[in-house]
CSV table of C-alpha atoms in Angstrom, one decimal:
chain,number,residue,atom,x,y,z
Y,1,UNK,CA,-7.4,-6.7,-0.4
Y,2,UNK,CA,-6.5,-3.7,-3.1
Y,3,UNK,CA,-3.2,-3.7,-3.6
Y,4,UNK,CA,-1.1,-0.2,-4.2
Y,5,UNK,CA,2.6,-0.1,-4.7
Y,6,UNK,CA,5.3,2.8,-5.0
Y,7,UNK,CA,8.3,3.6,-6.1
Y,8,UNK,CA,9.0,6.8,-4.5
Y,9,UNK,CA,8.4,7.3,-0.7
Y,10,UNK,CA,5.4,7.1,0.8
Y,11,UNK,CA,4.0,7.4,4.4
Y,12,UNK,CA,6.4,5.0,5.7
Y,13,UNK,CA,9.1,5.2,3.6
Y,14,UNK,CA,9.8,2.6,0.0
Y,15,UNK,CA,7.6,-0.1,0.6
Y,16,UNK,CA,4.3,-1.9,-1.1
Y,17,UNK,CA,1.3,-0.6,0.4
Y,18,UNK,CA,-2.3,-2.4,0.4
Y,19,UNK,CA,-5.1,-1.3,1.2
Y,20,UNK,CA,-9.0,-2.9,1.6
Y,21,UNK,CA,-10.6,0.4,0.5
Y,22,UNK,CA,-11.3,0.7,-3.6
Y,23,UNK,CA,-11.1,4.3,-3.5
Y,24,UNK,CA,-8.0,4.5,-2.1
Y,25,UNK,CA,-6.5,1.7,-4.6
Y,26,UNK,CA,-7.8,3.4,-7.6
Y,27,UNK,CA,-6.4,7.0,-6.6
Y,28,UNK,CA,-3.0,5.6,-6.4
Y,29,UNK,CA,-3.5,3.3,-9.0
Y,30,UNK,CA,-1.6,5.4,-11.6
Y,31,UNK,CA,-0.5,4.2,-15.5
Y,32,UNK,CA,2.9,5.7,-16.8
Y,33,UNK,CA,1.6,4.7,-20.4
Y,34,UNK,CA,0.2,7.8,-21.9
Y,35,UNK,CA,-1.4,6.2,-24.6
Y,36,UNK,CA,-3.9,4.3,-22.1
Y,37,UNK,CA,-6.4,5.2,-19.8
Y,38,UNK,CA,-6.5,1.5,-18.5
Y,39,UNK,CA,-5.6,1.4,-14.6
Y,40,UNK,CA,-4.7,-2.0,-12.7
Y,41,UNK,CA,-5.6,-2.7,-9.3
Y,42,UNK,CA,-4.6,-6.1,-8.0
Y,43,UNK,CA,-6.4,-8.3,-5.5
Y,44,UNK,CA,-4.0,-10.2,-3.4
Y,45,UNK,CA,-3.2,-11.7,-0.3
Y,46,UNK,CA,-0.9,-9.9,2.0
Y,47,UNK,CA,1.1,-12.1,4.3
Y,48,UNK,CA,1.7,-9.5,7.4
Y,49,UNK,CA,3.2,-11.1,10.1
Y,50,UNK,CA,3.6,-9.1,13.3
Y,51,UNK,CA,2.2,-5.8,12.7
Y,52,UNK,CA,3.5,-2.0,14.1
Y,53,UNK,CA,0.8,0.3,14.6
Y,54,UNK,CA,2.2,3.7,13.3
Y,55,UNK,CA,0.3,6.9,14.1
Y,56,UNK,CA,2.9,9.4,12.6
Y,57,UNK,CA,4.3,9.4,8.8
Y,58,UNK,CA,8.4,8.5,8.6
Y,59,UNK,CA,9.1,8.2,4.8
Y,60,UNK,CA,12.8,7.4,6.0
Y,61,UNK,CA,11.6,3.3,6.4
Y,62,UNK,CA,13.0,0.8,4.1
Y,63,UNK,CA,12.0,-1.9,6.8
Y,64,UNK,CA,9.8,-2.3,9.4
Y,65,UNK,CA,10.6,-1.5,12.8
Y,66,UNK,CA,12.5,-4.0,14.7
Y,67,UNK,CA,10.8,-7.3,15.9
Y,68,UNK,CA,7.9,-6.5,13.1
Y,69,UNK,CA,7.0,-7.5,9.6
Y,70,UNK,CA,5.1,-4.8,8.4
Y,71,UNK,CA,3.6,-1.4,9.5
Y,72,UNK,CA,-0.7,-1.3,10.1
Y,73,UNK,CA,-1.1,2.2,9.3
Y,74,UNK,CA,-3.8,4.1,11.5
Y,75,UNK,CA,-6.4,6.0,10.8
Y,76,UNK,CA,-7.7,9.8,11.6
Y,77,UNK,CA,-10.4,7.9,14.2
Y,78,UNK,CA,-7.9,5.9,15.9
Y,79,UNK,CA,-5.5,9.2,16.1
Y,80,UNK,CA,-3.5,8.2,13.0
Y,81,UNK,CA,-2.2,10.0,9.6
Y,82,UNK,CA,-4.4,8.2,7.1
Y,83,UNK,CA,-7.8,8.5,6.2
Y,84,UNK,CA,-8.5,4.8,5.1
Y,85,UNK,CA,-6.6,2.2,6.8
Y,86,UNK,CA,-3.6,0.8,4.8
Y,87,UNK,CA,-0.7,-2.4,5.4
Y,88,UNK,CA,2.8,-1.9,4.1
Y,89,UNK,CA,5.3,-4.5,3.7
Y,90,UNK,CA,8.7,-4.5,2.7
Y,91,UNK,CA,9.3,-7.6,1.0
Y,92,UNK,CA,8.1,-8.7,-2.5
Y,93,UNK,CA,7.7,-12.3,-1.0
Y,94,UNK,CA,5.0,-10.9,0.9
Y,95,UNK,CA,2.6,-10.3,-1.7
Y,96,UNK,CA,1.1,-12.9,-3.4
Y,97,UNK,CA,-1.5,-11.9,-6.2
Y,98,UNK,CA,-4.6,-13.1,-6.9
Y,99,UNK,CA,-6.5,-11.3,-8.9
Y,100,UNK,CA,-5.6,-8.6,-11.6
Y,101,UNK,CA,-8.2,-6.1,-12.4
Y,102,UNK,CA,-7.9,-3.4,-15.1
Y,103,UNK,CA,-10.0,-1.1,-16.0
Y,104,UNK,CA,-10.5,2.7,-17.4
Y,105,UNK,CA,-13.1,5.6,-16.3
């Protein structure tokens, strides 16, 4: 799984966002280096738990809803807000990375 992270507030609010589509990954894989063109995307596994389905966008979320562990975010086709699916977790204990990829275009 492709792995994005942010700092400022996503979809659903401050949280580490993953993602199985490359595309995706790399478009929000962004370097605050200007003197490198190099981009990192990292593989990892994604421990979930108990997943909320979200359909709508709330960037107020610095947790999951209650009773969950992370928020499956839909997509357009199954009446959601994102194009290409996406996990986001709220702990770093949740990530655990496998695989470190960088690369430049």
């Amino acid at each position: 799984m492709s792995v994005c992270t942010t700092e400022k507030d996503g979809y659903w609010g401050r949280g580490i966002y993953s993602t199985a589509a490359s595309n995706k990954a790399d478009y929000f894989a962004k370097n605050i280096n200007n003197q490198s063109n190099d981009k990192v995307v990292l593989l990892s596994r994604v421990v979930v738990g108990k997943r909320a389905a979200l359909r709508s966008k709330d960037t107020s979320l610095r947790r999951p809803p209650l009773g969950y562990d992370s928020i499956d975010a839909l997509t357009s086709l199954q009446g959601g807000a994102v194009k290409y699916s996406e996990v986001v977790v709220y702990r770093d204990d949740a990530l655990i990375p496998w695989v470190m990829i960088v690369y430049n275009l």
